[in-house]
Each structure stands twice: as structure tokens, then as C-alpha cells.
mmCIF file of C-alpha atoms and ligand atoms in Angstrom:
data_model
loop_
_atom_site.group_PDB
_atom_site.id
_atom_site.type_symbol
_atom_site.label_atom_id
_atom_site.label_comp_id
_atom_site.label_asym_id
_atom_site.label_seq_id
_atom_site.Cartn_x
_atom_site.Cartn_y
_atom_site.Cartn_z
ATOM 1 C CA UNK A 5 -64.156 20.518 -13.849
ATOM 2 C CA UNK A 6 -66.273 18.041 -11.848
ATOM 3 C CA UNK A 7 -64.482 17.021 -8.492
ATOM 4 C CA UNK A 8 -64.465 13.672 -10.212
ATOM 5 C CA UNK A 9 -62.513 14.592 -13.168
ATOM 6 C CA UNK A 10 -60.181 16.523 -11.118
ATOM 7 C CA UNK A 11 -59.883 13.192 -9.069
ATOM 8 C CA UNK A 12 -59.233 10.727 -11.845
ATOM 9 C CA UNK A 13 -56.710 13.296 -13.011
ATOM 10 C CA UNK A 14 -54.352 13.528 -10.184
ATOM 11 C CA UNK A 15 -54.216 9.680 -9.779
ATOM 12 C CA UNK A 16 -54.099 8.958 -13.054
ATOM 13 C CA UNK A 17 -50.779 11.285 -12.634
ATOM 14 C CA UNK A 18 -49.899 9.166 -9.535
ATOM 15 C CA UNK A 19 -49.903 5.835 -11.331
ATOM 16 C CA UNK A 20 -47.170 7.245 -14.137
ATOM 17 C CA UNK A 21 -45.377 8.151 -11.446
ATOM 18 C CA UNK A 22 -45.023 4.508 -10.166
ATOM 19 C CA UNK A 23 -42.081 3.698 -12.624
ATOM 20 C CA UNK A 24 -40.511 6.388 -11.785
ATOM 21 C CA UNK A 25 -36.428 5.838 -11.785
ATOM 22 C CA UNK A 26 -34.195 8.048 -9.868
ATOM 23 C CA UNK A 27 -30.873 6.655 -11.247
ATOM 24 C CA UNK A 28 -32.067 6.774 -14.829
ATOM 25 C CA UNK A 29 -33.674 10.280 -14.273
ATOM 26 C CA UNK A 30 -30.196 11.808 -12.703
ATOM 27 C CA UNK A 31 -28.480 10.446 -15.907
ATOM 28 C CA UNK A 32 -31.118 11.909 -18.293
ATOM 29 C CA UNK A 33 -30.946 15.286 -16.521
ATOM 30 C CA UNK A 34 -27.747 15.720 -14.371
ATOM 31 C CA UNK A 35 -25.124 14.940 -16.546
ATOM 32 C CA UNK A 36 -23.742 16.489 -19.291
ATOM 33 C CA UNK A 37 -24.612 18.224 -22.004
ATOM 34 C CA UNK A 38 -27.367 19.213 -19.106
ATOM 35 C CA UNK A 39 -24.942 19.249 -16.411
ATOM 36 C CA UNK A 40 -21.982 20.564 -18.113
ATOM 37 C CA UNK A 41 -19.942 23.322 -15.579
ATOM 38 C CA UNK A 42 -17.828 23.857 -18.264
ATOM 39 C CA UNK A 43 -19.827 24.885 -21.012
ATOM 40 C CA UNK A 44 -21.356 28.492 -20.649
ATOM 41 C CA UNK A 45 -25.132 27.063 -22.457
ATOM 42 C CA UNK A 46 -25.631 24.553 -20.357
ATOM 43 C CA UNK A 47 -28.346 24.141 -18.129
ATOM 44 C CA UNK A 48 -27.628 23.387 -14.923
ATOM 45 C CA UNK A 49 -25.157 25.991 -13.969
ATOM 46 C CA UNK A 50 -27.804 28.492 -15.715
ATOM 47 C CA UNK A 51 -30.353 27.136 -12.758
ATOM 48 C CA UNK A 52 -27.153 28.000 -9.827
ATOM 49 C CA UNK A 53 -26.467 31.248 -11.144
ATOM 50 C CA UNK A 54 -30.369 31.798 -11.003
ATOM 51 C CA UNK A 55 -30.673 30.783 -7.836
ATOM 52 C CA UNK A 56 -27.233 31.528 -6.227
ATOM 53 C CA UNK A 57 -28.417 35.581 -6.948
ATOM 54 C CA UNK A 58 -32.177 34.810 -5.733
ATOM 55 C CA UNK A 59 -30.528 33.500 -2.634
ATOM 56 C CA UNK A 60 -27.651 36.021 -1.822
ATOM 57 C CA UNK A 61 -29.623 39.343 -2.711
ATOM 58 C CA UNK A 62 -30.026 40.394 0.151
ATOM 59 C CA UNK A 63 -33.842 40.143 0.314
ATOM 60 C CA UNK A 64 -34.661 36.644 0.912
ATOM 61 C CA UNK A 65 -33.641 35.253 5.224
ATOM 62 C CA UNK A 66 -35.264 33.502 8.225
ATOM 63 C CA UNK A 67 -35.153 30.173 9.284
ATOM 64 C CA UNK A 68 -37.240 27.425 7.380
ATOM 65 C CA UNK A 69 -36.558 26.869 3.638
ATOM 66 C CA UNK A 70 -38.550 24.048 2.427
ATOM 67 C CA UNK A 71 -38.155 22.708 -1.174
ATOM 68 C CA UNK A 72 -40.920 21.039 -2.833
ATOM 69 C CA UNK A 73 -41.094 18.161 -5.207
ATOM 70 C CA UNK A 74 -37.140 17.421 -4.360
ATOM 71 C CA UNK A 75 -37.012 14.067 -6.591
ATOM 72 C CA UNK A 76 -33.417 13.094 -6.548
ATOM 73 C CA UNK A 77 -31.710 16.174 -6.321
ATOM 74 C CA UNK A 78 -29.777 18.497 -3.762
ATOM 75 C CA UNK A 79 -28.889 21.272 -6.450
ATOM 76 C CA UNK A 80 -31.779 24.039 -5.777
ATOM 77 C CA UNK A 81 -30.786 24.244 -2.046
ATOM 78 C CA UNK A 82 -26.920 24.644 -2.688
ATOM 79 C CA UNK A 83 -27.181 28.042 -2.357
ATOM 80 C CA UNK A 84 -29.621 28.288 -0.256
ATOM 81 C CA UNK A 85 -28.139 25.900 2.731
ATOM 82 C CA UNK A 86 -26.211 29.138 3.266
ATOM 83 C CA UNK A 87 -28.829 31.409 4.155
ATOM 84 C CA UNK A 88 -31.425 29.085 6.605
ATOM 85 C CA UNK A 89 -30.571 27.439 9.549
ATOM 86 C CA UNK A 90 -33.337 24.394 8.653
ATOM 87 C CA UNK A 91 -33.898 23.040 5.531
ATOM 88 C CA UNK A 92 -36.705 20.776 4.411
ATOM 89 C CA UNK A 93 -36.578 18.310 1.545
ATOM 90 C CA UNK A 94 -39.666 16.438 -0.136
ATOM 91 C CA UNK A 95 -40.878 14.139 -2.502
ATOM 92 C CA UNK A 96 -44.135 12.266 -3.233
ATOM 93 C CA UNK A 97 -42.009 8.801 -3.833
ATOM 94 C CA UNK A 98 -40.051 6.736 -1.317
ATOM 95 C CA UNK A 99 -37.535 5.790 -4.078
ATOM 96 C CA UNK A 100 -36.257 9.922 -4.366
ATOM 97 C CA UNK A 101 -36.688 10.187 -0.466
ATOM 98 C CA UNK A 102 -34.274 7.208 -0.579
ATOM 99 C CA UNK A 103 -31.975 8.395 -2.474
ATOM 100 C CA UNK A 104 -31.607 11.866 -0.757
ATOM 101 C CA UNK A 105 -31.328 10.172 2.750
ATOM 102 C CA UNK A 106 -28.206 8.059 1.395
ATOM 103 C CA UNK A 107 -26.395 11.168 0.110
ATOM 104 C CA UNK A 108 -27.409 12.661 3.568
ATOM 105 C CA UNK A 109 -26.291 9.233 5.388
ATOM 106 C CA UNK A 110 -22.806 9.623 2.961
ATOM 107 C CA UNK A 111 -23.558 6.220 2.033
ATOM 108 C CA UNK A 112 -22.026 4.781 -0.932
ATOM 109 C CA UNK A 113 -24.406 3.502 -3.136
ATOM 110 C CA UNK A 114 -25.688 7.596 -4.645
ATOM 111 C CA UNK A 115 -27.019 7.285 -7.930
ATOM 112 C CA UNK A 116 -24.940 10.790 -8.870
ATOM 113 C CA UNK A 117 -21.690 12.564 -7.264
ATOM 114 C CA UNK A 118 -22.837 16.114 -6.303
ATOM 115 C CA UNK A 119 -18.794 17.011 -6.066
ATOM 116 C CA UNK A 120 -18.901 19.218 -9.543
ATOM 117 C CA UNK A 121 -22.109 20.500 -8.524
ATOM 118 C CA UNK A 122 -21.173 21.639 -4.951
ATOM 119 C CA UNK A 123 -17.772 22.921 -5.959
ATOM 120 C CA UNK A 124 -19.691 25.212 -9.352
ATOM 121 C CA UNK A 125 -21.704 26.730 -6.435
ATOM 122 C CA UNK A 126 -18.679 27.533 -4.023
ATOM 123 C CA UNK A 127 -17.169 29.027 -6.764
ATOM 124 C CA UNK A 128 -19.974 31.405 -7.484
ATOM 125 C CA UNK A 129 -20.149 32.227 -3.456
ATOM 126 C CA UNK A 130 -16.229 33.445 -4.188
ATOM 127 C CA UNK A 131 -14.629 30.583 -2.228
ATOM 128 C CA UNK A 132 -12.346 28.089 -3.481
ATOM 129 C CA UNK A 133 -13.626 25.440 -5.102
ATOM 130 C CA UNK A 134 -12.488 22.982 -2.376
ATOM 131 C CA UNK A 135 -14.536 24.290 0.295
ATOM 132 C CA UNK A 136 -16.868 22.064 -1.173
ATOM 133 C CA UNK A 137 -16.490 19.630 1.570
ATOM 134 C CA UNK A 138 -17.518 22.433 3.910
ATOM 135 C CA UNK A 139 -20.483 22.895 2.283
ATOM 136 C CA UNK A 140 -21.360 19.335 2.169
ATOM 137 C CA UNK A 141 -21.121 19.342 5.977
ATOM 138 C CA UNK A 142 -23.055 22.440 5.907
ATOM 139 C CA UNK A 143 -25.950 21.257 3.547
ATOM 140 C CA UNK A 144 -25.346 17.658 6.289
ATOM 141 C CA UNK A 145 -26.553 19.624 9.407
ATOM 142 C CA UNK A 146 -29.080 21.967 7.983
ATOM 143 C CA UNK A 147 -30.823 19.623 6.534
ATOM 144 C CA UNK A 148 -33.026 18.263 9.173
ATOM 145 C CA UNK A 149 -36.097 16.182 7.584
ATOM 146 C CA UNK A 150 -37.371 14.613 4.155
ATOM 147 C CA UNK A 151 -40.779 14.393 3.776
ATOM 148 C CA UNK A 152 -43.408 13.075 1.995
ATOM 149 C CA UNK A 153 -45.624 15.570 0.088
ATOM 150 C CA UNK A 154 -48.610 15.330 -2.271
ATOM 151 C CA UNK A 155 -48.960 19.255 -4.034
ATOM 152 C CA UNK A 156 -52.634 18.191 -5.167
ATOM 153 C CA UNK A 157 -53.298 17.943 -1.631
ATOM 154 C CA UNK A 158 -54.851 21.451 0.079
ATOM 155 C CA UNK A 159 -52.460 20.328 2.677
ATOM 156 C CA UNK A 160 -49.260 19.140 0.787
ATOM 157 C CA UNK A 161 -47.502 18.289 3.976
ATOM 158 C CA UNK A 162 -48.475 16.617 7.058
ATOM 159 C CA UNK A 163 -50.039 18.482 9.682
ATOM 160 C CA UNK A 164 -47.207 19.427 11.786
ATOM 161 C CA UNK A 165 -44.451 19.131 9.109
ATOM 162 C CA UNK A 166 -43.915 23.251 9.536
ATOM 163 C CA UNK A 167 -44.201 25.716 12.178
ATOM 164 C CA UNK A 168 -47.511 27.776 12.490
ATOM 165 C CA UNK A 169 -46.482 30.593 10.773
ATOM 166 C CA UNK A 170 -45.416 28.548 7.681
ATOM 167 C CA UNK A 171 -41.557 28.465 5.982
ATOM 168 C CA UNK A 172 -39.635 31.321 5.308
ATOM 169 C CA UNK A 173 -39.511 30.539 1.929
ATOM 170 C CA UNK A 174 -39.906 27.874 -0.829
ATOM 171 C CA UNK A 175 -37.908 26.218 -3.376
ATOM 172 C CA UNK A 176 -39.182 24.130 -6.025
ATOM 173 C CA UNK A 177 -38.003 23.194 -9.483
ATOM 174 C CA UNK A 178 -39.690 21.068 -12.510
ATOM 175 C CA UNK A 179 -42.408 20.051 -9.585
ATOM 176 C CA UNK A 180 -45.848 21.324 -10.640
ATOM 177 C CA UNK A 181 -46.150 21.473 -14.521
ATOM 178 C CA UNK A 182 -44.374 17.760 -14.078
ATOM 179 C CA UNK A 183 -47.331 16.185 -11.723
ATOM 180 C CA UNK A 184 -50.293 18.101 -12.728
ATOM 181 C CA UNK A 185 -52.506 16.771 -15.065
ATOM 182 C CA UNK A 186 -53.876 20.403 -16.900
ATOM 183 C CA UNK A 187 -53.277 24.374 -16.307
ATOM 184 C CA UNK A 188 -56.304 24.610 -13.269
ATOM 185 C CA UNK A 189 -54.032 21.669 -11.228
ATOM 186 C CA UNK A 190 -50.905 23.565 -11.924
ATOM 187 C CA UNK A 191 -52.450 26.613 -10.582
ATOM 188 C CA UNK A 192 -54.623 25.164 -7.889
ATOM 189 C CA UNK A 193 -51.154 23.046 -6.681
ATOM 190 C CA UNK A 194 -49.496 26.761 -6.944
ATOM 191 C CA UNK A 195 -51.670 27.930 -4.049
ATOM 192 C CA UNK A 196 -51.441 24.905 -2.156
ATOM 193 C CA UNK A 197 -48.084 25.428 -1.624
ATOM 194 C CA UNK A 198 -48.452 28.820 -1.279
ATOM 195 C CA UNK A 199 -50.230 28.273 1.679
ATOM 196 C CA UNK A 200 -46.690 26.375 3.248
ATOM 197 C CA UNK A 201 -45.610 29.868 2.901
ATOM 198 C CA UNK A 202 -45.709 33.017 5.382
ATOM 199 C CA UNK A 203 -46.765 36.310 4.149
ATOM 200 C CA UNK A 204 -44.048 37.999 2.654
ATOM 201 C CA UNK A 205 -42.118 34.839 2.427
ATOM 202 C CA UNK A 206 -40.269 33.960 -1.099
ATOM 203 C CA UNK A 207 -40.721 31.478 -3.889
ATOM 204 C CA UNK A 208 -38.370 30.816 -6.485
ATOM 205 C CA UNK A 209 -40.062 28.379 -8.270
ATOM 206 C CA UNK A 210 -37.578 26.641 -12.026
ATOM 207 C CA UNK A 211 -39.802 25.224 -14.432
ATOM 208 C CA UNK A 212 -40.049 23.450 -18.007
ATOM 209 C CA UNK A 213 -41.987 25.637 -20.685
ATOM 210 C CA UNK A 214 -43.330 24.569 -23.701
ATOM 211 C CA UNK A 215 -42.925 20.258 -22.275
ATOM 212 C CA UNK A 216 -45.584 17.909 -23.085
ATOM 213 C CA UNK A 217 -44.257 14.770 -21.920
ATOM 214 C CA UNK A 218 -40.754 13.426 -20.313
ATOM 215 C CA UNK A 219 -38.831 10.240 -19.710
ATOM 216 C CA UNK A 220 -38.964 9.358 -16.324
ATOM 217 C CA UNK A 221 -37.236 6.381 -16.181
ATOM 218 C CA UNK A 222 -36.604 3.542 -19.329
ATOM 219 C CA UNK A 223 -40.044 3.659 -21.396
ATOM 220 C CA UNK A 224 -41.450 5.812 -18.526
ATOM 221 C CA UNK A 225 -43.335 8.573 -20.191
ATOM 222 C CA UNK A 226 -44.803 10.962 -18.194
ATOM 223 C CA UNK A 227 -47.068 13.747 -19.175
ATOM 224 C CA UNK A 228 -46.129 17.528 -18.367
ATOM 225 C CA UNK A 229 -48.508 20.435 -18.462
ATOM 226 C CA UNK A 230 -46.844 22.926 -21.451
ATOM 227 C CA UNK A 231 -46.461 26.199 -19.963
ATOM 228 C CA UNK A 232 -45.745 29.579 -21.571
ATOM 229 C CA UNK A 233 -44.551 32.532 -19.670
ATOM 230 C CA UNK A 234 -47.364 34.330 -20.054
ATOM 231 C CA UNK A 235 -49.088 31.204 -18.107
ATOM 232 C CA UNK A 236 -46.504 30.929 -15.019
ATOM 233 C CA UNK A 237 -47.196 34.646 -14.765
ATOM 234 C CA UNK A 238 -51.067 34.451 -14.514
ATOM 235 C CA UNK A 239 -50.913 31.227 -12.512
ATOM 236 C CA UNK A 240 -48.041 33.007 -9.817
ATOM 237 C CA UNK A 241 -50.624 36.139 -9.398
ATOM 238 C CA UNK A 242 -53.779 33.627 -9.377
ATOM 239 C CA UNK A 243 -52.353 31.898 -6.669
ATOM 240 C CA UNK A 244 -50.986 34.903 -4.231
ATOM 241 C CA UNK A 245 -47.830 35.522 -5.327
ATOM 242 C CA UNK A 246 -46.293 39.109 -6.455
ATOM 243 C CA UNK A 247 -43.382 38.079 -9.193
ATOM 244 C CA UNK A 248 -40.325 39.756 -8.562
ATOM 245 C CA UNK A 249 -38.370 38.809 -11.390
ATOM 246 C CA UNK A 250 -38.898 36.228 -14.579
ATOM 247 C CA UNK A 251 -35.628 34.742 -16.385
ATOM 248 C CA UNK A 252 -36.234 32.330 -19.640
ATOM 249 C CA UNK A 253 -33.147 29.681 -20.587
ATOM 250 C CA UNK A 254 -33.852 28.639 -24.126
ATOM 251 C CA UNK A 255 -32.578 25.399 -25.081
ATOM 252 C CA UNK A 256 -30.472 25.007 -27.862
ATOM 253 C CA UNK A 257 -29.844 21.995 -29.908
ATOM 254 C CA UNK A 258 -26.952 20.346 -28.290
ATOM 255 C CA UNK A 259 -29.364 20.130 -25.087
ATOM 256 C CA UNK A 260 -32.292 18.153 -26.458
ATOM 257 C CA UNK A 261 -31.001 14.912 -26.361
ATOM 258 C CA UNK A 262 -34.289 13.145 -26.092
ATOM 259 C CA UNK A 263 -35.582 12.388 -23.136
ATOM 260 C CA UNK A 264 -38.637 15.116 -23.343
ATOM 261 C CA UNK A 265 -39.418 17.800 -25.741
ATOM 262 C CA UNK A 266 -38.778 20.815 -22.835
ATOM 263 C CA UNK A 267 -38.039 24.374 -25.504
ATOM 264 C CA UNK A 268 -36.994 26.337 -22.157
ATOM 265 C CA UNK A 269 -36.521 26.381 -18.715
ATOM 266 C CA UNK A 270 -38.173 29.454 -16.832
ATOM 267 C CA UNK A 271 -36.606 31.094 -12.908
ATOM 268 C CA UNK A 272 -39.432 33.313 -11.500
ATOM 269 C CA UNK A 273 -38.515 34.874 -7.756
ATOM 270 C CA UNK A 274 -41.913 35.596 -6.543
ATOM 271 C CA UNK A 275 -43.347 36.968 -2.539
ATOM 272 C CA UNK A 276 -46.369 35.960 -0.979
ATOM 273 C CA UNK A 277 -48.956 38.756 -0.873
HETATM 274 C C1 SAM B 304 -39.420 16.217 -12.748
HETATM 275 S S1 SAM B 304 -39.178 15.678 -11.099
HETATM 276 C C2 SAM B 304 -38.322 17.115 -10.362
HETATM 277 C C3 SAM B 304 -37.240 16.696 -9.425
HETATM 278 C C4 SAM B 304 -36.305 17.806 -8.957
HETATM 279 N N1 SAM B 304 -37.006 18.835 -8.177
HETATM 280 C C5 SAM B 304 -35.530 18.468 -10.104
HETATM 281 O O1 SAM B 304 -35.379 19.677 -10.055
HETATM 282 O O2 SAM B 304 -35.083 17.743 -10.988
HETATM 283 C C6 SAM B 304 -40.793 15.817 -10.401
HETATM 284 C C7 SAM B 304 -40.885 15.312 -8.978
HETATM 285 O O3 SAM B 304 -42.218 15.499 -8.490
HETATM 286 C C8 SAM B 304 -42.542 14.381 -7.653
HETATM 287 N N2 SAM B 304 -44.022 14.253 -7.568
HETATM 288 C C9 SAM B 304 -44.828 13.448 -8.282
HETATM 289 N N3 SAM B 304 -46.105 13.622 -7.915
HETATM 290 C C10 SAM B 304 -46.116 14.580 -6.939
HETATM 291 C C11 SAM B 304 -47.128 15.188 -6.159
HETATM 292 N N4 SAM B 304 -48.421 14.868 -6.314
HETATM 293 N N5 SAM B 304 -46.754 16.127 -5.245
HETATM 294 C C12 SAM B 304 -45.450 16.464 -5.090
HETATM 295 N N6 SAM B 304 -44.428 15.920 -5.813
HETATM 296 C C13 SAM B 304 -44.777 14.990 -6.721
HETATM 297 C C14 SAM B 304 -41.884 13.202 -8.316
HETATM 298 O O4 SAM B 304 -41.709 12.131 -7.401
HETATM 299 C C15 SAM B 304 -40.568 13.826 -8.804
HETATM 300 O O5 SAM B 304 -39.550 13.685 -7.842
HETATM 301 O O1 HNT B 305 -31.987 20.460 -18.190
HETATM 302 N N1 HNT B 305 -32.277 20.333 -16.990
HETATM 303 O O2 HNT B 305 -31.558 20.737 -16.059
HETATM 304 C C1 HNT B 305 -33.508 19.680 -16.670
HETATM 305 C C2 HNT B 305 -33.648 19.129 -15.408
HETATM 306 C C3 HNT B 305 -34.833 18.486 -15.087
HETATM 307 C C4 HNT B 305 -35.861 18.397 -16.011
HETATM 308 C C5 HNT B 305 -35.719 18.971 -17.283
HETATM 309 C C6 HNT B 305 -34.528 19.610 -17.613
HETATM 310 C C7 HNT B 305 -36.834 18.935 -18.273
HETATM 311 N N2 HNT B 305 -37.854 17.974 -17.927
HETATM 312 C C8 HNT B 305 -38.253 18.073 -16.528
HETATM 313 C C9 HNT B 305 -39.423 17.175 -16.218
HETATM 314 O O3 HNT B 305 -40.566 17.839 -16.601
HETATM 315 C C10 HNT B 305 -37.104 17.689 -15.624
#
């Protein structure tokens, strides 16, 4: 595609983003039926299992996790606040950078209580459930920045945001397919982040397959790339990666409640070549 058309793309993208609404996006996505730690199909503690295992395997260490596209949410680095001493949040909007800093801040006015969610993931680590206040403290002090990113951007981060040798490994969930206007943006965004990444470093990257469009926010439709597995697979080894492992959540009825038309969820564990 002409550089043009790749242009007018991306910032077409960037404008639907504008009305983006944390609050109402947390409430669409992070409560139940979608956020339901009792019931065993729902799909939230689906993503903590995936990536409580991807972080505790004994493979995956070092220092610097970053996670990429954060929005609103501290789930995906539950787990993994355990395992690196530094972890790096980012969004493209000031309005989810907000909203992380308060939780960070323990200010009152957090558009969702993380309790459930940090208690679910103590559970799975074996500890009683209230040691979630430990590993709110935890999550607290590892969590040292929260920056802005653009992943259509060779460079996603600023120049100095990460240490030469890049982060140990990278987190990102519902990011790419969600911001990319076709398949090549997905896949060139893929190896722009990639290249945050050290050799040998890991990405567990959560996505939606088979999503055309979601609700962002009240009347705040935004258009998603749909991906099959068979694409996420092509794009990971296009873009560097060598997948370790693929896992597919289908949704069932009770979990489409209308704010996007998303038929799965996929977890891929991948290394950089
Ligand atoms: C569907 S949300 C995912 C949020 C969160 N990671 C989750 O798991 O729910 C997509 C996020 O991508 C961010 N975003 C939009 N354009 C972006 C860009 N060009 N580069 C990086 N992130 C972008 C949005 O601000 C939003 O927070
Ligand atoms: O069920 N979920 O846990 C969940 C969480 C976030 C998102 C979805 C589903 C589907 N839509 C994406 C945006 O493309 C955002």
C-alpha cells in the first residue's frame, strides 16, 4: 500500500480512538459475565490462568517487563509483577494513562476495583486469597513508569523509554488487531514491538479473533482487524517471533452481550528469534 494509504489509515484509527471511555470500556469488559471468577467459562480468569502458567513456567525471567497497549487495565501483569523487578505500563491515550496512575496513586476515584481480580490471581499462585494486599504493594513498587506509546510507530516508545538491550519480555492484550487499520498494520505493528524486545526475550501477546468492530465507549465504534489463528500464526513468524504455544477461548453465548462481535479470544507465548 502507498505510504499515503498506510498514513490515512493509522490516523484515521487515531481519530476513533478520541472518544475513547475508560469507565464505560471497564464495565463493557471487566465485569461480569466477562469478569466472572466464579463461573468456570468466563473470560477473564481464562486470560489469568493463561498467563499465570506463561509467567511461572519456569522459562520466562530478567528484569524489564513492559506491557503494551495497557488501556485501563492492570490484569495481564498480575502475574507477572511476580517475576520482574520493573514493570512498564503504556497506552496511546492520556485518559487510560490516567486512570492507571490513580490506581497506582490508591486514589479513590478508579473506574473498577481490581480486589476480585488480584485475589483470583493469588489464589492461582497457591496463597491465600488475602495476600492480595501484598500483591497490590508488590504490583505498587514494581511498577515504575506509564508511558505513552504509538505501535504504528517504528519506534513505539520514546527514545530512552528502555534500556539498550530492549525488555525482557512483553505483554500485550487486545492491542494490535484493536488499533490497526488492516492485516499488513497488524503485522508491521507486530515487529515494531518486537523490536522493544531482546533476542530470546518472550511475548505473550491475548487477542480478539474473528472481531470486526467494538464499543469503545457509548456510541463509540471502533473498527478491529478480524483475525484467525492461522493469521496470528503467520503474522508472529513474519514479524520474528518463534510461537511457543497457541490457546483459543471460544465464546459462548452468555458472553456476547453486545458490545462487539469478538467469536474468541486467542493466548500465543511466543520468543524472539
Ligand atoms: C481494546 S484496548 C486494550 C486495553 C487492555 N490492554 C485490555 O487488555 O483490555 C486497546 C488499547 O490500545 C490503545 N491504542 C490505541 N491506539 C494505539 C496505538 N497506535 N498504539 C498503541 N496503543 C494504542 C487504546 O488507547 C486502548 O487502550
Ligand atoms: O472478554 N474479555 O475479557 C474482553 C476484554 C477486552 C476486549 C474484548 C474481550 C473483546 N474486544 C476487545 C477490543 O477489540 C477488548
Amino acid at each position: 500500500m502507498e505510504e499515503k494509504g498506510k498514513e490515512n489509515g493509522v490516523a484515521a484509527m487515531a481519530a476513533c480512538y478520541q472518544g475513547f471511555d475508560p469507565a464505560a470500556y471497564l464495565q463493557y469488559n471487566y465485569t461480569p459475565p466477562r469478569a466472572d471468577f466464579e463461573r468456570k467459562d468466563s473470560i477473564v480468569p481464562w486470560k489469568l490462568a493463561c498467563l499465570h502458567r506463561a509467567f511461572t513456567e519456569g522459562d520466562v525471567g530478567g528484569e524489564l517487563l513492559v506491557d503494551i497497549g495497557s488501556g485501563p487495565t492492570l490484569y495481564q501483569v498480575l502475574s507477572g509483577c511476580e517475576v520482574f523487578n520493573q514493570v512498564l505500563l503504556t497506552d496511546f491515550l492520556e485518559v487510560n494513562r490516567q486512570e492507571l496512575r490513580r490506581w497506582l496513586r490508591d486514589e479513590e476515584e478508579c473506574n473498577l476495583d481490581w480486589t476480585p481480580y488480584l485475589q483470583h490471581v493469588c489464589k492461582l499462585e497457591g496463597r491465600r486469597p488475602s495476600a492480595w494486599t501484598e500483591k497490590a504493594a508488590k504490583l505498587r513498587q514494581v511498577i515504575t513508569d506509564i508511558l505513552p506509546i504509538d505501535v504504528h510507530r517504528p519506534q513505539p516508545l520514546a527514545p530512552d523509554a528502555l534500556p539498550s538491550a530492549g525488555a525482557d519480555c512483553l505483554v500485550s492484550c487486545f492491542c494490535l488487531e484493536s488499533v490497526s487499520p488492516d492485516l499488513a498494520a497488524f503485522t508491521r505493528a507486530l515487529g515494531h514491538i518486537g523490536r522493544l524486545l531482546r533476542t530470546g526475550g518472550h511475548l505473550l501477546l491475548i487477542g480478539a479473533l474473528g472481531e470486526s468492530y467494538y464499543f469503545g465507549g457509548p456510541g463509540v465504534k471502533i473498527p478491529v482487524v478480524p483475525l484467525n489463528e492461522a493469521q496470528v500464526c503467520a503474522s508472529l513468524k513474519e514479524s520474528g517471533f518463534t510461537l511457543i504455544r497457541l490457546e483459543v477461548y471460544t465464546l459462548n453465548q452468555d458472553m456476547r452481550v453486545g458490545v462487539d462481535d469478538v467469536t474468541g479470544v486467542f493466548f500465543a507465548k511466543a520468543r524472539k528469534d
